[in-house]
Short mmCIF file of C-alpha atoms and ligand atoms in Angstrom, two decimals:
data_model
loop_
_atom_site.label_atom_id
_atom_site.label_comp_id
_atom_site.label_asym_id
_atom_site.label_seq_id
_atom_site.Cartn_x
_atom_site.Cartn_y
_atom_site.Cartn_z
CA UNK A 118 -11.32 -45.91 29.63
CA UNK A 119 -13.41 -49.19 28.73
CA UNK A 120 -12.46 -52.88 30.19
CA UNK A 121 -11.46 -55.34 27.77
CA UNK A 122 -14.64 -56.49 27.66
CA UNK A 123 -16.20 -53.10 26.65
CA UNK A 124 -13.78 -52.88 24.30
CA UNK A 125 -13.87 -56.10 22.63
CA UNK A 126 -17.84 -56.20 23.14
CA UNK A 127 -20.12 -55.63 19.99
CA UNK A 128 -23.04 -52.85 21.00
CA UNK A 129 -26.34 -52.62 20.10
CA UNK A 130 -26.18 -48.93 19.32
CA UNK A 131 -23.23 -46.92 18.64
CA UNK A 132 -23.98 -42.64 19.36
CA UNK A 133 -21.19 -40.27 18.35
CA UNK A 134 -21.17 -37.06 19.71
CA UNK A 135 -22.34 -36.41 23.58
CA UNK A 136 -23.60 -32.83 23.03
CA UNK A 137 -27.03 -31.97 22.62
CA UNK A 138 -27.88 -34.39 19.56
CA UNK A 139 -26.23 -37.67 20.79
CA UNK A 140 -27.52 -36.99 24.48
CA UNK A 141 -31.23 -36.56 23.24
CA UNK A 142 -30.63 -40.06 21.59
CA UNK A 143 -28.93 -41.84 24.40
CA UNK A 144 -31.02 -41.17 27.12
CA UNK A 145 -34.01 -42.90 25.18
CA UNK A 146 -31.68 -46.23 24.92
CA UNK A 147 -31.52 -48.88 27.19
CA UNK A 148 -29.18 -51.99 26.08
CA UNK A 149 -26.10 -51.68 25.19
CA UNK A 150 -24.84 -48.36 23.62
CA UNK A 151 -21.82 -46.85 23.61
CA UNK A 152 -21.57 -42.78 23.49
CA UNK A 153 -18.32 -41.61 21.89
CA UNK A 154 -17.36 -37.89 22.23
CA UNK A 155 -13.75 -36.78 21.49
CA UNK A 156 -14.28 -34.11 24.67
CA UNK A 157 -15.68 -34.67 28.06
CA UNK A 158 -19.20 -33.93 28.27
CA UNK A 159 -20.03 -30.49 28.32
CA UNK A 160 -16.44 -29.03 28.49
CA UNK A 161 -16.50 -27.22 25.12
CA UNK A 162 -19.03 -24.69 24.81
CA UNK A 163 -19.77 -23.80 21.06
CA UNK A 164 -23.59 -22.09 21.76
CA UNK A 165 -24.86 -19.04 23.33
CA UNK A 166 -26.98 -21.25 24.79
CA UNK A 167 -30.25 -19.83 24.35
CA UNK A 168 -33.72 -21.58 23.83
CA UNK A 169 -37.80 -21.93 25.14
CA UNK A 170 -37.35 -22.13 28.92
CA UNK A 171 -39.81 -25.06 28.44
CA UNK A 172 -36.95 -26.95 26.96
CA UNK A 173 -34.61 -27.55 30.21
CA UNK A 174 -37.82 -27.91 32.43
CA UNK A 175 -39.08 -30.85 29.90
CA UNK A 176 -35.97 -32.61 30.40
CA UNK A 177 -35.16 -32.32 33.85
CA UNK A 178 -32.29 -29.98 33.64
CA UNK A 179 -34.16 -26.91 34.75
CA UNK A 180 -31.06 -26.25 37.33
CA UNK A 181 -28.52 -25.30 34.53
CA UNK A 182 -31.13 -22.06 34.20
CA UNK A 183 -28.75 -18.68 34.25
CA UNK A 184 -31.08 -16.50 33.28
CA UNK A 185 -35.13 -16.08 32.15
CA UNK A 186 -36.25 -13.54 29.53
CA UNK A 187 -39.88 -12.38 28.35
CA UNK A 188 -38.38 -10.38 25.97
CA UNK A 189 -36.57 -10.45 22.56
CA UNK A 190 -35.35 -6.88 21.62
CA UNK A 191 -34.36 -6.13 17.59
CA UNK A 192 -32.05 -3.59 17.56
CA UNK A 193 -31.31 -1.70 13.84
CA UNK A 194 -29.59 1.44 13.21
CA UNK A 195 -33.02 2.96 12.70
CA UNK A 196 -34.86 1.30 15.42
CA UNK A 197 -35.53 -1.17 17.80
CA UNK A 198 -38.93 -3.74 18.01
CA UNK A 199 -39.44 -5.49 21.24
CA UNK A 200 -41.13 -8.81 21.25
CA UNK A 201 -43.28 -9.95 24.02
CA UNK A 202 -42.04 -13.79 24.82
CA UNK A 203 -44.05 -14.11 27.67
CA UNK A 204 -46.29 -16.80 26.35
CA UNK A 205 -43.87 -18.81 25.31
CA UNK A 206 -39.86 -17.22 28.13
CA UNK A 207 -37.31 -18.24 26.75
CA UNK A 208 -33.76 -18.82 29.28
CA UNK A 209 -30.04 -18.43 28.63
CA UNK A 210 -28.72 -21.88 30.51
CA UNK A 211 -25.03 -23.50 31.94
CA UNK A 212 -23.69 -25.61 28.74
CA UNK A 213 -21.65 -28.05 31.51
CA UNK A 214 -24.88 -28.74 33.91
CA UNK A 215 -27.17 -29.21 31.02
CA UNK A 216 -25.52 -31.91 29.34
CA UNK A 217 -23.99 -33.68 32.35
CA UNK A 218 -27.43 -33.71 33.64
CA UNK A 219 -28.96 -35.43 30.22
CA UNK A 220 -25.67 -37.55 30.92
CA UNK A 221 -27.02 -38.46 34.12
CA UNK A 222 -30.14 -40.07 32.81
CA UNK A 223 -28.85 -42.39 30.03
CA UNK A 224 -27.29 -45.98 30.55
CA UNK A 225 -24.87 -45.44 27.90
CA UNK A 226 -21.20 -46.38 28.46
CA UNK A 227 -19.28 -42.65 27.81
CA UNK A 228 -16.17 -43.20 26.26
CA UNK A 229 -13.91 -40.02 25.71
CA UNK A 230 -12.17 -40.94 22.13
CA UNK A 231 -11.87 -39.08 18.41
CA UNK A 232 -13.79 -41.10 15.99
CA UNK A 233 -11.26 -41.17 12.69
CA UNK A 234 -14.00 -43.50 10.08
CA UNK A 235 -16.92 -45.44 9.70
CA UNK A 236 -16.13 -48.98 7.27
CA UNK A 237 -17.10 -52.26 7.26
CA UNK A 238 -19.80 -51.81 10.17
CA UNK A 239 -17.18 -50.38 12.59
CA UNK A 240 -16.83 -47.19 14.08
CA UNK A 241 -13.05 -46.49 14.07
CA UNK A 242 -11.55 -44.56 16.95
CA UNK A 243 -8.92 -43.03 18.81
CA UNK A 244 -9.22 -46.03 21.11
CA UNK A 245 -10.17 -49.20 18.97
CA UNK A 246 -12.91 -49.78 16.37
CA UNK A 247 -16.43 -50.78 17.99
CA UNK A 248 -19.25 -52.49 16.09
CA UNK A 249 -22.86 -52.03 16.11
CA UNK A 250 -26.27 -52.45 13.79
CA UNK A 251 -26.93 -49.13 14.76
CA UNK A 252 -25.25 -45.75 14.44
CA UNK A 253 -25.78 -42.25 14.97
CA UNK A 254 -24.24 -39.51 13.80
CA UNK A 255 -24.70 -36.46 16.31
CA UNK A 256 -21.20 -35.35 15.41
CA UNK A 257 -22.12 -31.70 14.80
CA UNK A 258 -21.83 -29.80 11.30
CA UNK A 259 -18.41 -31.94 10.43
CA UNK A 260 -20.69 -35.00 10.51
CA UNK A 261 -17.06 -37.54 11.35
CA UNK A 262 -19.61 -40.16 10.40
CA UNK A 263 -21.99 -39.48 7.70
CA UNK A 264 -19.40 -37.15 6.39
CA UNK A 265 -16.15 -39.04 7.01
CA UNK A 266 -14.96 -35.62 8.99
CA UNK A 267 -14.00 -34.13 5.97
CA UNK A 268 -13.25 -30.98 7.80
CA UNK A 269 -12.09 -27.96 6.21
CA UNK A 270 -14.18 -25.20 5.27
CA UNK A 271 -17.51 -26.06 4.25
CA UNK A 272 -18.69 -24.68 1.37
CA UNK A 273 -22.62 -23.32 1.09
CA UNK A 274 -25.45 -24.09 3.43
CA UNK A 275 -23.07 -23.13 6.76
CA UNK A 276 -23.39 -20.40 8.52
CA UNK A 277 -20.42 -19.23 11.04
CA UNK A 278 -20.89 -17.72 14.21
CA UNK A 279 -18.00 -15.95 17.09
CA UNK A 280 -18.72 -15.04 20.15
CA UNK A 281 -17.41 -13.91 23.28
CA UNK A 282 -18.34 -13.72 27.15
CA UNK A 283 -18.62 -9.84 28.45
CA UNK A 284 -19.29 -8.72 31.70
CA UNK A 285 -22.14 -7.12 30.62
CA UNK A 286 -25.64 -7.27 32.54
CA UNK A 287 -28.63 -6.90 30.71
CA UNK A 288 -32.40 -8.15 30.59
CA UNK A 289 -33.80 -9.56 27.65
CA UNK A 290 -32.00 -11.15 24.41
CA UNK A 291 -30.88 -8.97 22.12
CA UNK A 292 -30.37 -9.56 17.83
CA UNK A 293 -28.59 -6.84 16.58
CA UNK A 294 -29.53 -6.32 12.36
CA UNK A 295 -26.92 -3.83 10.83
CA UNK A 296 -25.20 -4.08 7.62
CA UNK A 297 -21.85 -2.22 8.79
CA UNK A 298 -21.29 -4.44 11.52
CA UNK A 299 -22.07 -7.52 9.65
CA UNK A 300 -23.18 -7.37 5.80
CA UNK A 301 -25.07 -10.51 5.82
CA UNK A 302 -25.59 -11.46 9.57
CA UNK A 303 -26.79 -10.46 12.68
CA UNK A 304 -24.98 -9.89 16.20
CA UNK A 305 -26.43 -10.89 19.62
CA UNK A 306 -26.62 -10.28 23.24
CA UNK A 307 -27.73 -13.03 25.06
CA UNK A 308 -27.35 -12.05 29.07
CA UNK A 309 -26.34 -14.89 31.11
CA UNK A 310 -27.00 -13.89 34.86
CA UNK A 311 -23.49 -12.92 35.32
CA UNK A 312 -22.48 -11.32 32.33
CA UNK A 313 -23.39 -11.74 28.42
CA UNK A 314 -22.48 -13.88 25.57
CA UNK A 315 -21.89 -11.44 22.63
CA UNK A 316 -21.66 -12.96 19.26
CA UNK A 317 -21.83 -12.26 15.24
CA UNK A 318 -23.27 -14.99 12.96
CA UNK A 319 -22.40 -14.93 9.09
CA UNK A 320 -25.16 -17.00 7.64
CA UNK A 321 -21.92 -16.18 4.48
CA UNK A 322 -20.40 -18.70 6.13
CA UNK A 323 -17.67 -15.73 6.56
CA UNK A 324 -15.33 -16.68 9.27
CA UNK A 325 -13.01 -13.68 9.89
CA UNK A 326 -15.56 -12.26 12.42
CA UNK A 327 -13.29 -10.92 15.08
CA UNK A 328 -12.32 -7.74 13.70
CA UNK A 329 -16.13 -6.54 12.87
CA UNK A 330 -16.81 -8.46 16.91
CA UNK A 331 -14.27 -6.33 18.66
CA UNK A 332 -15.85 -3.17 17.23
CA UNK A 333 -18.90 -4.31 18.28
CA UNK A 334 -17.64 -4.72 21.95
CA UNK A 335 -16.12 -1.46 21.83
CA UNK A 336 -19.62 0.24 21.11
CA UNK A 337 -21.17 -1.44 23.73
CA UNK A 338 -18.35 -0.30 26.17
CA UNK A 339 -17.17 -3.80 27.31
CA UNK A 340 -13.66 -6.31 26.87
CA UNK A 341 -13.98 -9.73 26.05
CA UNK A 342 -13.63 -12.28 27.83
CA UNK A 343 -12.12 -15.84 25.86
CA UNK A 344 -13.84 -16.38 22.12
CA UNK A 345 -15.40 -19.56 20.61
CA UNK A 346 -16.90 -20.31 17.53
CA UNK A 347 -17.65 -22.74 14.72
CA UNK A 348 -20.17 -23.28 11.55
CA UNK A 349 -23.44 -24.31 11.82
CA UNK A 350 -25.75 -25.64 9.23
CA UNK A 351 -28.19 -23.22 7.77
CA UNK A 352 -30.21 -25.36 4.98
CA UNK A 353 -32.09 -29.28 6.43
CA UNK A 354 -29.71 -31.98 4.94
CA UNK A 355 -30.24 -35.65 4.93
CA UNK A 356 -31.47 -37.63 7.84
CA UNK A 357 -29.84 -40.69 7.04
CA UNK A 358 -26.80 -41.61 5.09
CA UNK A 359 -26.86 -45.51 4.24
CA UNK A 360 -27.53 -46.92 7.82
CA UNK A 361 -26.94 -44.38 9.47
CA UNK A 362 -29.20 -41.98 11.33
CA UNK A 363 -27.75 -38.15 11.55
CA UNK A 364 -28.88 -35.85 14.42
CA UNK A 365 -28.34 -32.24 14.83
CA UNK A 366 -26.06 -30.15 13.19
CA UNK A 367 -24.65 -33.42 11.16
CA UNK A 368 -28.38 -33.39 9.58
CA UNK A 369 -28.49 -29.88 9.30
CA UNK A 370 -31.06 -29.52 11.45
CA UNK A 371 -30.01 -25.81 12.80
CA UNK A 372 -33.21 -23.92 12.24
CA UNK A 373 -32.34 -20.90 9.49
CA UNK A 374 -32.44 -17.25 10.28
CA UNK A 375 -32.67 -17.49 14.30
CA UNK A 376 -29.68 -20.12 14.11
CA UNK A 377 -31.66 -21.99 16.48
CA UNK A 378 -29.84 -25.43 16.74
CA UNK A 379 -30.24 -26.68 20.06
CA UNK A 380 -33.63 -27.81 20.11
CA UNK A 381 -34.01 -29.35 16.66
CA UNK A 382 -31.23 -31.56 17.92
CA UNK A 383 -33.07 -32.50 21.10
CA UNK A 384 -36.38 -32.61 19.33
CA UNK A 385 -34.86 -34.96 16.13
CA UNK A 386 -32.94 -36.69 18.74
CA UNK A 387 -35.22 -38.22 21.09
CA UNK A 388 -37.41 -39.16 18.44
CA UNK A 389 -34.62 -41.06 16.66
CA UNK A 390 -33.68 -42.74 20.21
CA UNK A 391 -36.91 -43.80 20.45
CA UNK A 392 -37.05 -45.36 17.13
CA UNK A 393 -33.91 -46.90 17.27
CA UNK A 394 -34.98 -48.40 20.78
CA UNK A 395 -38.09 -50.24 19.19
CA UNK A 396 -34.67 -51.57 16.09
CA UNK A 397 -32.65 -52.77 19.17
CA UNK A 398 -36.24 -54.37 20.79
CA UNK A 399 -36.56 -56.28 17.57
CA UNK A 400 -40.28 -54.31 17.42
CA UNK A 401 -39.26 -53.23 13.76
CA UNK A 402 -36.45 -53.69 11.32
CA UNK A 403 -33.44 -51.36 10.80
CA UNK A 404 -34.70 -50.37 7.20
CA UNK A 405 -38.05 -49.94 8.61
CA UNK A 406 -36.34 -47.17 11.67
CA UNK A 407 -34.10 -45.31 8.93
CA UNK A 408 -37.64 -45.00 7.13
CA UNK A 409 -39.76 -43.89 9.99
CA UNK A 410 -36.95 -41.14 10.73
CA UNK A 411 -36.61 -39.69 7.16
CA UNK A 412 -39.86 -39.68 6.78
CA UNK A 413 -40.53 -37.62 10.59
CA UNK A 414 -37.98 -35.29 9.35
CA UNK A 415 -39.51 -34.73 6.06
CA UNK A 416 -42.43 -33.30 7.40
CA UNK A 417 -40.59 -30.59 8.47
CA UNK A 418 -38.72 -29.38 5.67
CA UNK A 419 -41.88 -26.74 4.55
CA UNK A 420 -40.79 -24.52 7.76
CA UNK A 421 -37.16 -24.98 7.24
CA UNK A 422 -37.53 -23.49 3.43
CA UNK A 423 -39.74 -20.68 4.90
CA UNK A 424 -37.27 -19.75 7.67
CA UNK A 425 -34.72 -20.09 4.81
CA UNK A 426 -36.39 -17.19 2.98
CA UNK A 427 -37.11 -14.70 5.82
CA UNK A 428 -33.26 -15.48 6.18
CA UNK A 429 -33.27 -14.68 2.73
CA UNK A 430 -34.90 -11.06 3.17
CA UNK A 431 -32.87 -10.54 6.12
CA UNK A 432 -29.51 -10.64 4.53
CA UNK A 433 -30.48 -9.26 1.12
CA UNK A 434 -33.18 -6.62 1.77
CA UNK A 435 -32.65 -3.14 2.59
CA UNK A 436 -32.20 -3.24 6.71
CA UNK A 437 -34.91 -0.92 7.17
CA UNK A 438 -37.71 -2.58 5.29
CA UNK A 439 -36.65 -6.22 7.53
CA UNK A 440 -37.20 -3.95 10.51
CA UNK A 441 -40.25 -2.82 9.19
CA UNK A 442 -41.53 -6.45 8.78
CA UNK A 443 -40.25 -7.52 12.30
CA UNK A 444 -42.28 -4.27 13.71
CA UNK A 445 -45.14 -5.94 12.03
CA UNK A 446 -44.69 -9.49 13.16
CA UNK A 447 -44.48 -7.92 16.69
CA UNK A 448 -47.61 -6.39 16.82
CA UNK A 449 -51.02 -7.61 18.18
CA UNK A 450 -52.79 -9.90 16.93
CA UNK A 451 -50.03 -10.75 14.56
CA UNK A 452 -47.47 -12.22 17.37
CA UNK A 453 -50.08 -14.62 19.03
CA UNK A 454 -50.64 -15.96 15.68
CA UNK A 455 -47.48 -17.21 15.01
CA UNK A 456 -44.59 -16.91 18.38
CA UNK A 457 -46.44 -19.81 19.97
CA UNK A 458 -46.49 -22.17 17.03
CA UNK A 459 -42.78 -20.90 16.90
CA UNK A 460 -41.76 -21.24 20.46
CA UNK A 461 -43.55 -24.89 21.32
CA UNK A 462 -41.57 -26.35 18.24
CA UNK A 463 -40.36 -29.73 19.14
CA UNK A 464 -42.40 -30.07 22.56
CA UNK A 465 -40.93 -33.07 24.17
CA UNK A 466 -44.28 -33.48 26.21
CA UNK A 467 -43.85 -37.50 25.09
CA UNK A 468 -40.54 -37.82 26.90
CA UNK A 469 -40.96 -38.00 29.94
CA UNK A 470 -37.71 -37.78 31.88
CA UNK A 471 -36.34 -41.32 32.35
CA UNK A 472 -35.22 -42.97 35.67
CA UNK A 473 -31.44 -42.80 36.33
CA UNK A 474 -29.85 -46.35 36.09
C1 FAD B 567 -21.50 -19.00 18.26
C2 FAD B 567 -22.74 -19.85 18.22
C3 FAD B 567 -23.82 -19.54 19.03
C4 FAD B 567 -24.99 -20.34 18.98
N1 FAD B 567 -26.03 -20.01 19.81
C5 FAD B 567 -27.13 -20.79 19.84
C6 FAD B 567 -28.19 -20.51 20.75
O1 FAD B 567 -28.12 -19.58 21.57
N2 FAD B 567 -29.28 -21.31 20.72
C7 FAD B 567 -29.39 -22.37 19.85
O2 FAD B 567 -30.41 -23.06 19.89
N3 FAD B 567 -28.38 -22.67 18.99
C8 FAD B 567 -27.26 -21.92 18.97
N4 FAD B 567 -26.24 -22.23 18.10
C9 FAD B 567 -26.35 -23.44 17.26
C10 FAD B 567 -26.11 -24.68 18.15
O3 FAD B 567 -24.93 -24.50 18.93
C11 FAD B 567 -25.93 -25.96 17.34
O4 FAD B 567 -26.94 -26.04 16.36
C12 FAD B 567 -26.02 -27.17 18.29
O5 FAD B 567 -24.90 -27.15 19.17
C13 FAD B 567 -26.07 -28.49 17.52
O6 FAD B 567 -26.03 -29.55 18.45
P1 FAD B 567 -25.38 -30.96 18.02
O7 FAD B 567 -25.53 -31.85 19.20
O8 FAD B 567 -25.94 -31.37 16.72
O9 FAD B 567 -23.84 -30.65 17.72
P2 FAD B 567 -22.71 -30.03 18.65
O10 FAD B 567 -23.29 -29.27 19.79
O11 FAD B 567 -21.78 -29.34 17.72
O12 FAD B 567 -21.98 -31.32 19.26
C14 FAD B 567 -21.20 -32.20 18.50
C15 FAD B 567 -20.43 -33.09 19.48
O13 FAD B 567 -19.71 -34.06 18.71
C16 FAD B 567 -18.39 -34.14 19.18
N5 FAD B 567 -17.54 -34.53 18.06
C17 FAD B 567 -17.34 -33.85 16.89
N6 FAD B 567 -16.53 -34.54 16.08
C18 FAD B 567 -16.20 -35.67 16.75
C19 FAD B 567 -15.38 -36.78 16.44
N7 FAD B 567 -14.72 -36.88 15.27
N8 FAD B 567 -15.25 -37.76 17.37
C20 FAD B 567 -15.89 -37.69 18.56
N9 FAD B 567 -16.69 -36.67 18.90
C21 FAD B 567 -16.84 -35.67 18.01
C22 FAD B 567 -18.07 -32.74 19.71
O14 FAD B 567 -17.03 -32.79 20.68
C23 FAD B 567 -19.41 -32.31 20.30
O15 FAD B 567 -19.53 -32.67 21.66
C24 FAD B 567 -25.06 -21.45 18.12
C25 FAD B 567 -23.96 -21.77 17.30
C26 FAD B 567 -22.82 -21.00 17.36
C27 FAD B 567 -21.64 -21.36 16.50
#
């Protein structure tokens, strides 16, 4: 709960959302932000958690590590291809002791409200409206700012994914291509030291996933354990929305086909903290920030059409020609052409991790 002078106080950033997005922001701000979540941070766990080992490491959260893996196993009713990740491990990691430790390192004020609208300059909440010349959106794919939290079902450009925790031990992640299960989609076994996440993603956007899920944990032999799930973006949106920046998921930043989401957010995030640091340091103009951060994100939006059309072949083409490419992309010299290029996406090697207050 803020003092009356927090609450009364005019900030010189506001971030909404204290997930992956909004903590990549606010731990590149000093001054005086404000980071609004409607949970505590970390509580609600919507991910499978699963990204370049690299990633926790660079930011100083290496401890939330649950599990490493070298290898990335494509199973089809056919066959299976096995990727080597070993140049570039990737980890399954602890939701909770990721982001409390990003929460850690930022000087932001955490206040635990809903935001309900964005007019006039003010960020209306749960708890009082707060003003600031900055705002970012980090909101996930309901985007309560740039979107107004319109809710609801989304229609196109959203994928939906469900998934559950198993006691199932395994090594290696696992992407499971087969039409029965899921028509357009793909399942998942991500192992998580103790136990796997299991999971179907629709990139239809189909939410009813928990009858085709349960038959999916019945083949494999195991019960579930409690289910979460939400939509995710599967197409780049707009950076900015009048003067506001969008991060993550409220961009659309979610990388297509591998529903990768969590570093584009951390990636586009501390870049747009750092941007909107030099706006609050006077170093360049608002317009001048929203301009420098459509313009980063831009030059990304050739890879995000070209993982939008492998996601393309995967849902449309026969399952056994996909598997046939995947074979090929797995092969020497074919993988160290392109996995590395793939897996150092977003290297945060120019954030270093920043003193605690
Ligand atoms: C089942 C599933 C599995 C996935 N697995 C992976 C994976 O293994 N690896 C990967 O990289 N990606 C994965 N993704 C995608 C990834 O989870 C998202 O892309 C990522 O979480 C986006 O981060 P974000 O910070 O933009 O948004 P989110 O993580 O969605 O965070 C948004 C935050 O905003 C808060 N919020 C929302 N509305 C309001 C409001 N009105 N007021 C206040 N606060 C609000 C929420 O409480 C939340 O803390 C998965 C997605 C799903 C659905």
């Amino acid at each position: 709960m803020l003092g009356p002078d927090m609450a009364a106080g005019n900030y010189d950033a506001i971030v909404v959302g204290a997930s992956f997005g909004g903590l990549a922001v606010a731990r590149q701000l000093r001054g005086h932000v404000l980071l609004v979540d409607r949970n505590e941070v970390g509580a609600v766990q919507t991910s499978a958690c699963g990204t370049p080992l690299w990633v926790p490491e660079a930011l100083g959260v290496a401890g939330s590590v649950l599990q490493v893996h070298d290898r990335l196993n494509i199973r089809t009713p056919s066959r299976t291809v096995s990727y080597d990740l070993s140049a570039v491990p990737f980890c399954t990691f602890d939701y909770k002791a990721f982001c409390q430790g990003l929460l850690a390192q930022t000087r932001a004020r955490f206040l635990q409200a809903g935001v309900t609208g964005f007019a006039d300059g003010a960020v209306t909440t749960t708890e009082g409206r707060f003003t600031a010349p900055v705002v970012v959106d980090c909101s996930g794919w309901r985007g309560a700012v740039v979107k107004g939290d319109a809710g609801g079902t989304p229609s196109g450009n959203y994928s939906f994914g469900l998934e559950t925790r198993t006691d199932l031990s395994d090594e290696g992640l696992w992407f499971l291509l087969d039409r029965k299960l899921i028509p357009q989609g793909l399942g998942w076994i991500f192992p998580v030291g103790a136990g796997s996440l299991i999971g179907l993603g629709s990139y239809a956007g189909r939410s009813k996933l928990r009858p085709p899920l349960e038959r999916l944990l019945r083949q494999e032999g195991v019960t579930a354990g409690a289910y979460h799930g939400t939509y995710f973006p599967n197409r780049l949106l707009r950076a900015t929305v009048g003067r506001v920046f969008a991060v993550g998921d409220a961009a659309g930043q979610c990388l297509p086909l591998t529903a990768e989401g969590i570093r584009p957010a951390l990636y586009f995030g501390s870049e747009c903290g750092r941007i909107v640091q030099r706006v609050i340091d006077g170093q360049i103009t608002l317009d001048a920030g929203l301009d420098a951060y459509r313009r980063l994100v831009e030059r990304y939006r050739g890879a995000y059409r070209l993982l939008q059309r492998v996601q393309w072949l995967a849902s449309h083409t026969p399952t056994r020609w996909f598997a046939a490419l995947t074979a090929l992309a797995a092969r020497h010299p074919i993988l160290p052409r392109w996995w590395p290029r793939y897996g150092w996406f977003g290297r945060f090697d120019r954030a270093p991790v920043p003193t605690a207050p």
